């Protein structure tokens, strides 16, 4: 992960936050955006069924973060704080317009993924996985993405999602089971892609 | 055909990095546009408030002066007493009485400007 190494450099990050506080230095905030955009966008792309919506939401997240930067007290990772804003933004957006799950939307999402907008290699297994993740309920998809893809601990995921750690673990377990079932069913329908599912 | 959990977890851990491709610039542009809009709104509100205060002040000068007369007289008396005995024998009473309304107008303008500056950025 390209941004992890930079994120771990806490002093650089803290310096940038201090410089950006109160709108004093927009370039410092720009650097923070560059450092963390990949994580935030990855999370939102997993939750939204349209990458343009996801990226719009990601922009909103950084605008809100800029406005509320003084609320970040340095407890926990800055990227986790951004992810918590992202998750709340997603939920708010989700409440406003129900998730589009009809065939056309699904086809559109598949097309975008197949065109390489989200995954450069457009691996069929990856597309299946992304589609399967979109079918999961938001808390399960978010918990899996935050924990397994973005590498946050259960405790951090619990803070981001404002849920007890036990609930987060249940979401991950249930979500993984559902993913397994969905991908197994998909592999039965499409044995050609199943051959690439398990590279040995 | 079943998928084993281990390969599923491996797949989930793979995260192709998302390149910035102007994303951060777009965010900064949105922040700048939002700030500009906010400042324009504030400037317009401040100008309207000052204009309203001046209009009200000019039409209500006499009424305010009448209301403020006892108060400003008291201030002037107190100030005169405090300063008596010093070499500053200023005509405070004469200074305060006609300028009561100006003081109020000035205070309103100062208050509006302070609020404006505080919320500017």
Short mmCIF file of N, CA and C in Angstrom, two decimals, chain A residues 41-57 90-91 93-95 97-114 117-118 127 129-138 141:
data_model
loop_
_atom_site.label_atom_id
_atom_site.label_comp_id
_atom_site.label_asym_id
_atom_site.label_seq_id
_atom_site.Cartn_x
_atom_site.Cartn_y
_atom_site.Cartn_z
N UNK A 41 -11.05 6.61 -0.75
CA UNK A 41 -11.75 6.27 -2.00
C UNK A 41 -11.96 4.76 -2.10
N UNK A 42 -10.97 3.98 -1.63
CA UNK A 42 -11.12 2.52 -1.68
C UNK A 42 -12.31 2.09 -0.83
N UNK A 43 -12.43 2.68 0.36
CA UNK A 43 -13.56 2.32 1.23
C UNK A 43 -14.89 2.67 0.58
N UNK A 44 -14.96 3.90 0.05
CA UNK A 44 -16.23 4.34 -0.52
C UNK A 44 -16.58 3.59 -1.81
N UNK A 45 -15.57 3.21 -2.57
CA UNK A 45 -15.84 2.45 -3.80
C UNK A 45 -16.37 1.06 -3.47
N UNK A 46 -15.97 0.55 -2.30
CA UNK A 46 -16.48 -0.75 -1.88
C UNK A 46 -17.94 -0.64 -1.44
N UNK A 47 -18.30 0.54 -0.96
CA UNK A 47 -19.65 0.70 -0.41
C UNK A 47 -20.65 1.18 -1.47
N UNK A 48 -20.19 2.05 -2.36
CA UNK A 48 -21.10 2.61 -3.37
C UNK A 48 -21.06 1.73 -4.62
N UNK A 49 -22.19 1.71 -5.32
CA UNK A 49 -22.20 0.87 -6.51
C UNK A 49 -21.81 1.67 -7.76
N UNK A 50 -21.28 2.85 -7.57
CA UNK A 50 -20.89 3.68 -8.69
C UNK A 50 -19.63 4.45 -8.28
N UNK A 51 -18.56 4.31 -9.05
CA UNK A 51 -17.31 4.94 -8.60
C UNK A 51 -17.36 6.46 -8.65
N UNK A 52 -18.22 7.01 -9.50
CA UNK A 52 -18.32 8.48 -9.56
C UNK A 52 -18.98 9.01 -8.28
N UNK A 53 -20.03 8.30 -7.86
CA UNK A 53 -20.69 8.66 -6.58
C UNK A 53 -19.66 8.54 -5.45
N UNK A 54 -18.89 7.45 -5.50
CA UNK A 54 -17.90 7.21 -4.44
C UNK A 54 -16.87 8.33 -4.40
N UNK A 55 -16.40 8.75 -5.57
CA UNK A 55 -15.39 9.81 -5.59
C UNK A 55 -15.97 11.17 -5.20
N UNK A 56 -17.23 11.41 -5.57
CA UNK A 56 -17.90 12.64 -5.13
C UNK A 56 -17.99 12.67 -3.60
N UNK A 57 -18.40 11.52 -3.05
CA UNK A 57 -18.50 11.41 -1.60
C UNK A 57 -17.13 11.59 -0.95
N UNK A 90 -21.30 8.18 3.88
CA UNK A 90 -21.93 7.15 3.07
C UNK A 90 -23.33 6.82 3.61
N UNK A 91 -23.42 6.64 4.92
CA UNK A 91 -24.71 6.28 5.52
C UNK A 91 -25.75 7.37 5.27
N UNK A 93 -25.75 9.57 2.81
CA UNK A 93 -26.07 9.54 1.39
C UNK A 93 -26.97 8.36 1.07
N UNK A 94 -26.69 7.25 1.74
CA UNK A 94 -27.45 6.02 1.51
C UNK A 94 -28.89 6.19 1.95
N UNK A 95 -29.07 6.90 3.06
CA UNK A 95 -30.43 7.13 3.54
C UNK A 95 -31.19 8.00 2.57
N UNK A 97 -30.72 8.50 -0.82
CA UNK A 97 -31.13 7.75 -2.01
C UNK A 97 -30.79 6.29 -1.79
N UNK A 98 -31.82 5.49 -1.77
CA UNK A 98 -31.63 4.06 -1.51
C UNK A 98 -30.66 3.46 -2.51
N UNK A 99 -29.93 2.49 -2.04
CA UNK A 99 -28.93 1.85 -2.89
C UNK A 99 -29.60 1.26 -4.13
N UNK A 100 -29.05 1.60 -5.29
CA UNK A 100 -29.63 1.08 -6.53
C UNK A 100 -29.13 -0.35 -6.76
N UNK A 101 -30.07 -1.24 -6.72
CA UNK A 101 -29.66 -2.63 -6.86
C UNK A 101 -30.31 -3.31 -8.07
N UNK A 102 -30.92 -2.51 -8.95
CA UNK A 102 -31.57 -3.15 -10.09
C UNK A 102 -30.52 -3.62 -11.11
N UNK A 103 -30.99 -4.33 -12.07
CA UNK A 103 -30.08 -4.96 -13.03
C UNK A 103 -29.23 -3.93 -13.77
N UNK A 104 -29.83 -2.79 -14.13
CA UNK A 104 -29.09 -1.79 -14.89
C UNK A 104 -27.94 -1.21 -14.09
N UNK A 105 -28.22 -0.92 -12.84
CA UNK A 105 -27.16 -0.35 -11.99
C UNK A 105 -26.04 -1.35 -11.82
N UNK A 106 -26.43 -2.58 -11.62
CA UNK A 106 -25.44 -3.63 -11.41
C UNK A 106 -24.60 -3.79 -12.68
N UNK A 107 -25.29 -3.74 -13.81
CA UNK A 107 -24.59 -3.88 -15.08
C UNK A 107 -23.62 -2.70 -15.26
N UNK A 108 -24.09 -1.50 -14.89
CA UNK A 108 -23.25 -0.30 -14.99
C UNK A 108 -22.00 -0.42 -14.14
N UNK A 109 -22.19 -0.90 -12.92
CA UNK A 109 -21.05 -1.06 -12.01
C UNK A 109 -20.07 -2.08 -12.57
N UNK A 110 -20.63 -3.16 -13.13
CA UNK A 110 -19.79 -4.20 -13.69
C UNK A 110 -18.98 -3.64 -14.88
N UNK A 111 -19.67 -2.84 -15.71
CA UNK A 111 -19.01 -2.24 -16.87
C UNK A 111 -17.84 -1.37 -16.44
N UNK A 112 -18.08 -0.55 -15.41
CA UNK A 112 -17.02 0.34 -14.94
C UNK A 112 -15.82 -0.45 -14.44
N UNK A 113 -16.14 -1.51 -13.72
CA UNK A 113 -15.05 -2.34 -13.20
C UNK A 113 -14.33 -3.05 -14.33
N UNK A 114 -15.12 -3.53 -15.29
CA UNK A 114 -14.52 -4.24 -16.42
C UNK A 114 -13.68 -3.31 -17.28
N UNK A 117 -11.80 1.03 -14.45
CA UNK A 117 -11.87 2.28 -13.68
C UNK A 117 -11.50 2.05 -12.24
N UNK A 118 -11.79 0.87 -11.74
CA UNK A 118 -11.51 0.63 -10.34
C UNK A 118 -10.31 -0.30 -10.17
N UNK A 127 -13.53 -8.78 -10.08
CA UNK A 127 -14.83 -8.20 -10.43
C UNK A 127 -15.93 -8.92 -9.67
N UNK A 129 -15.64 -10.47 -6.89
CA UNK A 129 -15.51 -10.12 -5.47
C UNK A 129 -16.10 -8.73 -5.21
N UNK A 130 -15.78 -7.78 -6.10
CA UNK A 130 -16.32 -6.43 -5.94
C UNK A 130 -17.85 -6.44 -6.02
N UNK A 131 -18.35 -7.20 -6.96
CA UNK A 131 -19.82 -7.29 -7.10
C UNK A 131 -20.45 -7.95 -5.88
N UNK A 132 -19.78 -8.98 -5.39
CA UNK A 132 -20.29 -9.67 -4.21
C UNK A 132 -20.28 -8.74 -3.00
N UNK A 133 -19.22 -7.94 -2.90
CA UNK A 133 -19.13 -6.98 -1.78
C UNK A 133 -20.25 -5.95 -1.84
N UNK A 134 -20.60 -5.55 -3.08
CA UNK A 134 -21.68 -4.57 -3.24
C UNK A 134 -23.02 -5.13 -2.78
N UNK A 135 -23.15 -6.45 -2.85
CA UNK A 135 -24.42 -7.07 -2.46
C UNK A 135 -24.55 -7.20 -0.93
N UNK A 136 -23.43 -7.07 -0.25
CA UNK A 136 -23.49 -7.21 1.22
C UNK A 136 -24.14 -5.99 1.85
N UNK A 137 -24.76 -6.16 3.02
CA UNK A 137 -25.24 -4.98 3.75
C UNK A 137 -24.05 -4.07 4.08
N UNK A 138 -24.29 -2.76 4.07
CA UNK A 138 -23.20 -1.78 4.25
C UNK A 138 -22.31 -2.06 5.46
N UNK A 141 -19.95 -4.98 4.60
CA UNK A 141 -18.99 -4.60 3.56
C UNK A 141 -17.94 -3.63 4.13
#
